[in-house]
Coordinates of C-alpha atoms and ligand atoms in Angstrom, one line a residue:
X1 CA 56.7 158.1 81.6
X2 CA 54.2 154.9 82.7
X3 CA 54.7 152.3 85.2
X4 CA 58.1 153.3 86.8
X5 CA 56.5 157.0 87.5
X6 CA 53.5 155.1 88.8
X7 CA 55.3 152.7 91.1
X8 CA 57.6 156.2 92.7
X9 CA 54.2 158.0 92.7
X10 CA 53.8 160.2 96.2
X11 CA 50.1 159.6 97.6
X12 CA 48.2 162.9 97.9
X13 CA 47.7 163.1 101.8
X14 CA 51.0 162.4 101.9
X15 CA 52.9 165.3 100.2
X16 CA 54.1 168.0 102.6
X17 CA 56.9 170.7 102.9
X18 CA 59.9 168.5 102.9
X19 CA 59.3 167.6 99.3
X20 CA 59.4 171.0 98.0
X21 CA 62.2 171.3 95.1
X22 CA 61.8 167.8 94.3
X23 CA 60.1 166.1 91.5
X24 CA 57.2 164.1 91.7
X25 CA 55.0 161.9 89.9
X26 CA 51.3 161.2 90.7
X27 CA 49.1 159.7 90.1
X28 CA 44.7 160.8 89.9
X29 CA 41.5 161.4 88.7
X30 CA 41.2 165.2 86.9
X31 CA 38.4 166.7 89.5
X32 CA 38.4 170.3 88.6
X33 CA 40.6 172.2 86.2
X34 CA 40.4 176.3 86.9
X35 CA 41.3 177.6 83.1
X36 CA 42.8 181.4 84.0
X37 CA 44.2 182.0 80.6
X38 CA 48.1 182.1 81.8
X39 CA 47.9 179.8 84.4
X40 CA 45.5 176.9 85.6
X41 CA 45.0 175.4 88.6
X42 CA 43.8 171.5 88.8
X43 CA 42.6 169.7 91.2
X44 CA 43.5 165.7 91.2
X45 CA 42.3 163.1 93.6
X46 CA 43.6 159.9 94.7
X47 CA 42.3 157.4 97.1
X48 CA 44.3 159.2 99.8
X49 CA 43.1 163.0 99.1
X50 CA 43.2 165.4 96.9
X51 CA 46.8 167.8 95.5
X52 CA 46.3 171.2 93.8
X53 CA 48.8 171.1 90.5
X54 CA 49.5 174.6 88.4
X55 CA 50.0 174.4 84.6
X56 CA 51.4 176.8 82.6
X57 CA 52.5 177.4 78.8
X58 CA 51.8 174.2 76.4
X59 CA 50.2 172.3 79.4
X60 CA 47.6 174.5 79.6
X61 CA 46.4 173.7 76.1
X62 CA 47.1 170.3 77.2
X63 CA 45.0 170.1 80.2
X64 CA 42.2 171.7 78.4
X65 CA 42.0 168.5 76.1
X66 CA 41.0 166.3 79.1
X67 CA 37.7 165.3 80.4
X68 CA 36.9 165.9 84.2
X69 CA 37.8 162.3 86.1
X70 CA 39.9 160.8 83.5
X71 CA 42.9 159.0 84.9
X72 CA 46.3 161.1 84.5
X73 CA 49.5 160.6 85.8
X74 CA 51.3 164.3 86.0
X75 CA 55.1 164.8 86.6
X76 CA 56.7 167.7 88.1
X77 CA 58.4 170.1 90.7
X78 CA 56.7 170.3 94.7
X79 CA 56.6 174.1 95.4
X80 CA 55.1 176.5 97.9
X81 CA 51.3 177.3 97.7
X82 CA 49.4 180.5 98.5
X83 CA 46.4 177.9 98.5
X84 CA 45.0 177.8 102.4
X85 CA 43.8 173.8 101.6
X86 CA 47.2 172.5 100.4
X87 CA 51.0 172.1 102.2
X88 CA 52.2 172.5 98.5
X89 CA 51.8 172.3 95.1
X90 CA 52.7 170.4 91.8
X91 CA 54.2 172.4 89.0
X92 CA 52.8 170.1 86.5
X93 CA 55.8 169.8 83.8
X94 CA 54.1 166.4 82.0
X95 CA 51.0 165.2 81.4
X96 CA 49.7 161.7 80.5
X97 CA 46.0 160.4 80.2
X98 CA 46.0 156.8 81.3
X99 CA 42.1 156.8 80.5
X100 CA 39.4 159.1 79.6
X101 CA 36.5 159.6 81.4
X102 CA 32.9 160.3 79.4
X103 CA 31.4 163.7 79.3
X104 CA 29.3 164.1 80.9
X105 CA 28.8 161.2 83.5
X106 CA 25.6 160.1 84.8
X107 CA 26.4 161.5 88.4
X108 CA 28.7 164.2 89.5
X109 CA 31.2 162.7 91.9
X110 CA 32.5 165.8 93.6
X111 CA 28.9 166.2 94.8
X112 CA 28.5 169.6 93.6
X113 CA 25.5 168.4 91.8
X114 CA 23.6 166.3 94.0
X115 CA 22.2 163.3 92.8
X116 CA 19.2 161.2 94.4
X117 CA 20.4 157.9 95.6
X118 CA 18.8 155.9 93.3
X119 CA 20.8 157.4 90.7
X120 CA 23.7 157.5 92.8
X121 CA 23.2 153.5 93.6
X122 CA 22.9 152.9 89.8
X123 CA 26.2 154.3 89.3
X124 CA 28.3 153.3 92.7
X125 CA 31.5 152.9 91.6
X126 CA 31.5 156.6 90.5
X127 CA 29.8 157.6 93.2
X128 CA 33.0 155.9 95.5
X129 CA 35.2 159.0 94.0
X130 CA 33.3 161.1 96.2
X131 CA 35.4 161.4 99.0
X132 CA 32.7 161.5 102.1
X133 CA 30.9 158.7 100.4
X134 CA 34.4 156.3 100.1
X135 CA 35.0 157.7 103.4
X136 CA 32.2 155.7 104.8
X137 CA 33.6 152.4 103.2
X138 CA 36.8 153.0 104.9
X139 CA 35.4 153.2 108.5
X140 CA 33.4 150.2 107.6
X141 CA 36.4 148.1 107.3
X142 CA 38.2 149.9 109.9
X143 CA 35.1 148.9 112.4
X144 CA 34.9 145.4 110.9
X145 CA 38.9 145.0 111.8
X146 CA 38.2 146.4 115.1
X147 CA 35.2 144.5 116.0
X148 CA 37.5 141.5 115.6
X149 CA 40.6 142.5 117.4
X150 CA 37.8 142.5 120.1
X151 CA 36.5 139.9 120.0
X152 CA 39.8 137.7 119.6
X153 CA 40.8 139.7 123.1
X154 CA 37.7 138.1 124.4
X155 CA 38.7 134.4 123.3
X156 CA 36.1 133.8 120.0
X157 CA 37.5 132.6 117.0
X158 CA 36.1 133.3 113.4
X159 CA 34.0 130.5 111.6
X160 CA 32.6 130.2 108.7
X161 CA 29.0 128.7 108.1
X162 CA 27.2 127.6 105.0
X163 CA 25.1 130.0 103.5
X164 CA 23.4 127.5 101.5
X165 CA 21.1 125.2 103.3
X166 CA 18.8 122.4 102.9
X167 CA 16.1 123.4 105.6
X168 CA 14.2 126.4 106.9
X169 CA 16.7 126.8 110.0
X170 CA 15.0 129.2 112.1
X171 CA 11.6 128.7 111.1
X172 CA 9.4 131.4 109.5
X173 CA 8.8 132.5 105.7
X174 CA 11.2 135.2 104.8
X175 CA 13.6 132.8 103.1
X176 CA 14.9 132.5 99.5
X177 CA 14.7 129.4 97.9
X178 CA 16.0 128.4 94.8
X179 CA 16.6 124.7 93.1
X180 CA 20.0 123.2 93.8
X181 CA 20.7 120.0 91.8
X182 CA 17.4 119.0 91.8
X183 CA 16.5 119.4 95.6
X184 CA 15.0 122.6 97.3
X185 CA 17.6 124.5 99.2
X186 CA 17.8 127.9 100.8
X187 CA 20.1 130.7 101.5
X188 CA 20.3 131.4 105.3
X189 CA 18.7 133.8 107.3
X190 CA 21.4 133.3 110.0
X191 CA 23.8 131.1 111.4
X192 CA 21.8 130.8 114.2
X193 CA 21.9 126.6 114.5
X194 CA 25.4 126.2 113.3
X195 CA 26.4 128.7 116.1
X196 CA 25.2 126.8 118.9
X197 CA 26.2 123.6 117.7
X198 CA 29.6 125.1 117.1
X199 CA 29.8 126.0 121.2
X200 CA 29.7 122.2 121.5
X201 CA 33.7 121.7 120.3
X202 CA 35.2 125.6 119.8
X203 CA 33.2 126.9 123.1
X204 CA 33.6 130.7 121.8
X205 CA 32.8 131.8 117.9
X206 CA 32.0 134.6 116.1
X207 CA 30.9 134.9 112.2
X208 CA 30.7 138.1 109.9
X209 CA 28.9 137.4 106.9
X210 CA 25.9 138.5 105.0
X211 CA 22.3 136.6 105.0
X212 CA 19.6 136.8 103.2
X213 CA 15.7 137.3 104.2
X214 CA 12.8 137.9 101.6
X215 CA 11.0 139.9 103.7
X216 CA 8.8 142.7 101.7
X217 CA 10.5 145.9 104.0
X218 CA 10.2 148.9 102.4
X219 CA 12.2 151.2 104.9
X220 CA 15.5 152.7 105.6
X221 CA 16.8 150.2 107.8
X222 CA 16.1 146.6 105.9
X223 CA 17.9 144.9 103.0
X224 CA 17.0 141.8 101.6
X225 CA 21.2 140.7 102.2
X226 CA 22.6 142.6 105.3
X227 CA 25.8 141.5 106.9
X228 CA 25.6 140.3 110.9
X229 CA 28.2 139.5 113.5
X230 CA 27.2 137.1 115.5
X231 CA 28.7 135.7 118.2
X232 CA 27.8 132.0 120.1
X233 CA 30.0 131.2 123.6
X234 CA 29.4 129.0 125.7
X235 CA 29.1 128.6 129.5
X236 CA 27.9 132.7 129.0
X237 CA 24.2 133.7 129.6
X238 CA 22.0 136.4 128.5
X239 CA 23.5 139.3 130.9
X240 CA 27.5 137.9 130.1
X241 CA 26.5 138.4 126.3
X242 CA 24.9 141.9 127.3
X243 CA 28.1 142.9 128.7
X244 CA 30.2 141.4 125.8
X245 CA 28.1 143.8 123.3
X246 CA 28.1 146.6 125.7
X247 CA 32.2 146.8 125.6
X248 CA 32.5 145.7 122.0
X249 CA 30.4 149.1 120.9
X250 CA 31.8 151.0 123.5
X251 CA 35.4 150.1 122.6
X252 CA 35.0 149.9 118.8
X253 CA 33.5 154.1 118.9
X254 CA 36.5 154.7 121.1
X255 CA 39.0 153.2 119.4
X256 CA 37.4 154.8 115.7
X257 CA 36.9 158.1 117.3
X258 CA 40.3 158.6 119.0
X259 CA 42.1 156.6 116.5
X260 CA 40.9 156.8 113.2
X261 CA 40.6 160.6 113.3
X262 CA 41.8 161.5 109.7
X263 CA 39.2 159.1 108.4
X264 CA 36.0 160.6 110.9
X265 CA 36.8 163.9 110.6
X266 CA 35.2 164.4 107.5
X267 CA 32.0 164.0 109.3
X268 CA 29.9 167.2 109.3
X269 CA 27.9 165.7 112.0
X270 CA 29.8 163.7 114.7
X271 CA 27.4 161.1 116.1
X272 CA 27.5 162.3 119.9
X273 CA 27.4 158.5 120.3
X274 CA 30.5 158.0 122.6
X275 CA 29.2 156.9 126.2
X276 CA 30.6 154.8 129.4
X277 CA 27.6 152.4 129.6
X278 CA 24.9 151.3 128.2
X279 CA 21.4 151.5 129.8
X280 CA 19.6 148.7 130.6
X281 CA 15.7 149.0 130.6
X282 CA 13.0 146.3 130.3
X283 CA 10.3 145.0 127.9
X284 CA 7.5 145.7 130.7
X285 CA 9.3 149.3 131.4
X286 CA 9.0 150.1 127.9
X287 CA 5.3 148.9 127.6
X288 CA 4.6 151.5 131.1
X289 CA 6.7 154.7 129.3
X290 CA 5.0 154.2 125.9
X291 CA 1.3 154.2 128.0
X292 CA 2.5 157.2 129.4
X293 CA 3.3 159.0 125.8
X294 CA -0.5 157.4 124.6
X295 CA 0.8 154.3 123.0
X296 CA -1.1 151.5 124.7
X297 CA 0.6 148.2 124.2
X298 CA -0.4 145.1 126.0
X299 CA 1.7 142.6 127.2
X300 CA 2.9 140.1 124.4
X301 CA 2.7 142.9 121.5
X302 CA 5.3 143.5 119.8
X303 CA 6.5 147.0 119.6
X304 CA 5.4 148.7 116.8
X305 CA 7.3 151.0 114.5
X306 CA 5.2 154.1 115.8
X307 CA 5.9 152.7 119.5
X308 CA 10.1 152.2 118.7
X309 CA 9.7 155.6 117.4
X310 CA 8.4 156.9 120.7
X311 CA 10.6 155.0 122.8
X312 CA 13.2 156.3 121.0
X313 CA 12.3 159.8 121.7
X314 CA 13.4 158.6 125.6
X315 CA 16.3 156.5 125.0
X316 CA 17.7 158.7 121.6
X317 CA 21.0 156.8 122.2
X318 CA 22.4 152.8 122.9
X319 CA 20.2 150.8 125.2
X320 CA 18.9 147.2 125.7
X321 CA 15.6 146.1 126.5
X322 CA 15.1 142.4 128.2
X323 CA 12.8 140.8 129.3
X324 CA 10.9 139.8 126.1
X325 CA 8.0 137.8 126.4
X326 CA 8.7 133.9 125.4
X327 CA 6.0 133.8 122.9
X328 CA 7.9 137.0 120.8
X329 CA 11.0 134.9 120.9
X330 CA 12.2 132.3 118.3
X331 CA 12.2 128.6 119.7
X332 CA 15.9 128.5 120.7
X333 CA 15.5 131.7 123.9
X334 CA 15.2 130.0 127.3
X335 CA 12.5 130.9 129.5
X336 CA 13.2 132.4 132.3
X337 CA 12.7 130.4 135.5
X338 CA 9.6 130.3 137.3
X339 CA 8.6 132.4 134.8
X340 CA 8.0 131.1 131.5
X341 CA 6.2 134.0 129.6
X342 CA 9.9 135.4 130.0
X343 CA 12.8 134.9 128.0
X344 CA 16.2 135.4 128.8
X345 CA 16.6 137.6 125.8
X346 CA 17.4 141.1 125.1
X347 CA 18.2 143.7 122.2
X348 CA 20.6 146.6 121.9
X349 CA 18.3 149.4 120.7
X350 CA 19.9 153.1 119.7
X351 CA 17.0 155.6 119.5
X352 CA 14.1 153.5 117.2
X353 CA 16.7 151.6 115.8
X354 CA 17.4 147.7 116.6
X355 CA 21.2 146.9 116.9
X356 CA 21.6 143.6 118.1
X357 CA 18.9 140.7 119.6
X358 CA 20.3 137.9 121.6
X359 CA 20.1 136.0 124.6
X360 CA 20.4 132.7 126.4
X361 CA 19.5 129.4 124.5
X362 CA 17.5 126.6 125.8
X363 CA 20.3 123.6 125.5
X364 CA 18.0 120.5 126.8
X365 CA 17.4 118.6 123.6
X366 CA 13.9 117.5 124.8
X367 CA 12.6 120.6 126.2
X368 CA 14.2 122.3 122.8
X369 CA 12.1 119.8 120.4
X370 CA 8.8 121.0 122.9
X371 CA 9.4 124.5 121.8
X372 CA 9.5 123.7 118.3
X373 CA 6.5 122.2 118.6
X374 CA 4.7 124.9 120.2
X375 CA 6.1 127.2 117.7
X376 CA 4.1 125.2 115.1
X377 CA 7.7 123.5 113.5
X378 CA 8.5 119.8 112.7
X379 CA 10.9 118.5 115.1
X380 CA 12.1 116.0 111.9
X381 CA 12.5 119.3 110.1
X382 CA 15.3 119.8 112.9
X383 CA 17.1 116.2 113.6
X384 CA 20.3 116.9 112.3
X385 CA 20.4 120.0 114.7
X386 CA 18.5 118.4 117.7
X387 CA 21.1 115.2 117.4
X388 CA 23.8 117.6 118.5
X389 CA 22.2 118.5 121.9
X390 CA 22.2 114.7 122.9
X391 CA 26.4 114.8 122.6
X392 CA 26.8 117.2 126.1
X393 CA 25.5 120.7 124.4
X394 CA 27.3 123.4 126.8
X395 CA 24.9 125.8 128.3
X396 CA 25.3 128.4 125.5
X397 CA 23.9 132.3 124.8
X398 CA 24.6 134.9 121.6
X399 CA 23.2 137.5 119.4
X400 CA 23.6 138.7 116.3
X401 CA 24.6 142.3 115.6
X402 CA 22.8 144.1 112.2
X403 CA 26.6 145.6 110.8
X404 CA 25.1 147.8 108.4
X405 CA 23.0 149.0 111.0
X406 CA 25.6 150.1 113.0
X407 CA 27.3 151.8 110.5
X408 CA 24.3 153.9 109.7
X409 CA 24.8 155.6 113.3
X410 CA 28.4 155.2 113.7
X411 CA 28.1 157.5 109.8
X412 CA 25.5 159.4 111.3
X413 CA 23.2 158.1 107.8
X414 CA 19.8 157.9 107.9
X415 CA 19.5 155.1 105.1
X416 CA 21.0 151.8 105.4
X417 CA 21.6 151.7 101.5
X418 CA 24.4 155.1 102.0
X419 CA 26.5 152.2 104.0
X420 CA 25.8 149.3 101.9
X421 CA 28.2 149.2 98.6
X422 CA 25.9 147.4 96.3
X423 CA 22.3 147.5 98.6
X424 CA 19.9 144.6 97.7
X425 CA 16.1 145.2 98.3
X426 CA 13.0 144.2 97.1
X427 CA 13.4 146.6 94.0
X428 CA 16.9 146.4 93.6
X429 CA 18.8 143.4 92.2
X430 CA 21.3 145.5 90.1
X431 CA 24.2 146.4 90.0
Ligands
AMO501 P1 17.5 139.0 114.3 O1 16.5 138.5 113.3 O2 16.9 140.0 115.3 O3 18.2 137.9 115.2 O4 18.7 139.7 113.5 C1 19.8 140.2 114.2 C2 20.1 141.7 113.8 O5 20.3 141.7 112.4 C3 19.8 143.0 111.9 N1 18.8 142.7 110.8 C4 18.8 143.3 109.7 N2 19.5 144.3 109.1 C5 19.2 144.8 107.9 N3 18.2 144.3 107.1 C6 17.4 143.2 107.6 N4 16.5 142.7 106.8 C7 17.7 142.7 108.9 N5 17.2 141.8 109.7 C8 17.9 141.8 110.8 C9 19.2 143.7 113.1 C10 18.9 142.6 114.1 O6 19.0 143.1 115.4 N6 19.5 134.5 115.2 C11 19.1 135.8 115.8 C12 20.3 136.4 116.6 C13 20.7 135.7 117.8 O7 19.8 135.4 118.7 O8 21.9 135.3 117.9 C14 18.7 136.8 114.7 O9 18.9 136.6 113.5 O10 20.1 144.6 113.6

């Protein structure tokens, strides 16, 4: 009884009344064991669900040898079930522990005894055998497989950037630097300059990847290393890009709502997130509802935490805001024209939470090195980007889309670590 049992093993979700009278071998982690003297009742999980098995006679004695969450692999006959949760049941008929858990463990997987997520971080691979908390990984990858499928119906293509680089791309101080054979180098905030100069020869590309920013956030919606789409096209502007985003979330919650039912349904809380459009409001709108609630912002500030938190009280769900003043807008947003303290920018906001920031770039090589001056940066700091724009640079637009962030609504979690696997922040470097 080893690896030919395992290789024939039937998958939890997947036994139902056809196999009754047959035998079976499985394959599990021991959740729960129910001693009733003559009979016992087990509980055994795999990565599919969970199968109740009954043991009787010698077994019993057996099964009350093994440690909650070891590894067995059980042998034995389907049959009926009185139990309401199960199709069937496994008369267990053999027993074999393929590894033995410790007793106790640090944190109770089946989530009986709740944990604080510290704890449960310290321990994540044991906290993955709780079902709604591995659920949330497997929605992840379905939304990452269908956020491609979209975006290769839209013409992208996936690239791949460096992650270590050899100047401060984007400017600013929230990047890690580290020594890399004897020069300075840096891991990258985003692929932001890579992008564009990528629209030059591919025209359309999109990159999922994580990057890294030493910023000292303490909240519930910054890591230190988050994962982004973003996308780059060319020829698009500000409002094509807006409309890209808008049918990639609404089609990626559609798609995991109507299709991946088995894996969303053990959601107490269904996000009420699925809508037909997206609305559009702008920077100076905002600033007039926020005076309205008592917030007084003038024009240029940046909206606060305490003012997203208000304007999310009026838009709780999706929207964008555009419009952004140029001077809150990193040196690569075009003005807009004939008015330059405007940017052709915008950000997908859901409630307080920012989704996604993009918008138009400014593609004239001298008028780009202009803006890197007024934003205080060395134009030498830049050549190897700036040379690019002299070789016919496409007009070109993007954004980049905070994953992790929109798996916190699309989970309905309030903390961006409950959707990271292994979360980095500034306390937590481990495991
Ligand atoms: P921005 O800096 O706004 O834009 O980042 C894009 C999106 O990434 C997410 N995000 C984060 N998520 C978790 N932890 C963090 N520390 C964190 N920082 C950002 C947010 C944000 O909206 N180059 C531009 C994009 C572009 O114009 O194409 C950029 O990086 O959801």
């Amino acid at each position: 009884m080893q690896q030919d049992d395992i290789r024939d093993r039937i998958f939890a979700s997947t036994l139902n009344k056809d196999h009754i009278g047959k035998n079976a071998s499985l394959v599990g982690w021991l959740e729960d064991f129910r001693d009733m003297g003559k009979i016992g009742f087990v509980t055994i999980r795999d990565m599919t669900g969970n199968f109740q098995g009954v043991v009787v006679g010698e077994m019993l004695s057996e099964f009350r040898e093994v440690q909650r969450q070891s590894i067995i692999l059980v042998k034995g006959t389907i049959q009926e079930t009185r139990a309401e949760n199960f199709k069937v049941e496994v008369k267990i008929e053999k027993m074999k522990i393929l590894s033995t858990a410790v007793n106790p463990l640090p944190i109770d997987p089946t989530g009986r005894v709740k944990s604080l997520m510290d704890k449960r971080l310290d321990c994540r691979a044991l906290d993955l055998r709780n079902f709604r908390i591995s659920n949330i990984f497997r929605i992840r990858s379905s939304v990452l497989s269908l956020i491609r499928k979209f975006l290769y119906s839209k013409m992208f293509i996936e690239v791949n950037t460096p992650k270590i680089i050899g100047s401060a791309t984007e400017g600013g101080a929230d990047l890690f630097d580290f020594e890399y054979f004897s020069k300075k180098a840096y891991l990258a905030q985003s692929p932001q300059l890579y992008k564009e100069q990528l629209t030059l020869g591919l025209e359309r590309v999109f990159e999922i990847s994580p990057y890294f920013r030493a910023e000292p956030s303490h909240t519930v919606r910054h890591l230190s290393e988050f994962i982004s789409v973003d996308l780059e096209a060319a020829f698009l502007d500000y409002v094509d890009i807006m409309d890209i985003v808008q049918e990639l979330v609404i089609s990626t919650i559609n798609d995991l709502f109507v299709n991946h039912n088995e894996e969303i349904k053990h959601f107490e809380n269904k996000p009420a997130i699925m809508v037909d459009t997206i609305p559009r409001t702008t920077y100076q709108k905002c600033l007039d509802d926020l005076r309205g609630l008592g917030e007084k912002l003038e024009f240029g500030d940046d909206l606060s935490d305490p003012a997203l938190k208000k304007l999310g009280e009026i838009y709780p769900k999706f929207y964008f805001i555009t419009d952004w003043p140029t001077k809150l807008k990193p040196f690569y947003i075009l003005e807009q024209e004939n008015k330059c303290e405007l940017s052709k920018s915008f950000d997908l906001q859901y409630g307080y939470l920012e989704i996604v920031s993009g918008g138009t770039r400014e593609h004239d090589p001298e008028k780009l090195e202009n803006k890197l001056l007024e934003k205080g940066l060395n134009p030498k700091s830049f050549s190897d980007h700036l040379k690019t724009f002299e070789w016919g640079m496409p007009p070109h637009s993007g954004c980049g889309l905070g994953f992790d962030r929109l798996m916190m609504i699309l989970t309905n979690s309030s903390n961006i670590r409950e959707v990271v696997l292994y979360p980095r922040d500034t306390d937590r470097l481990t495991p």
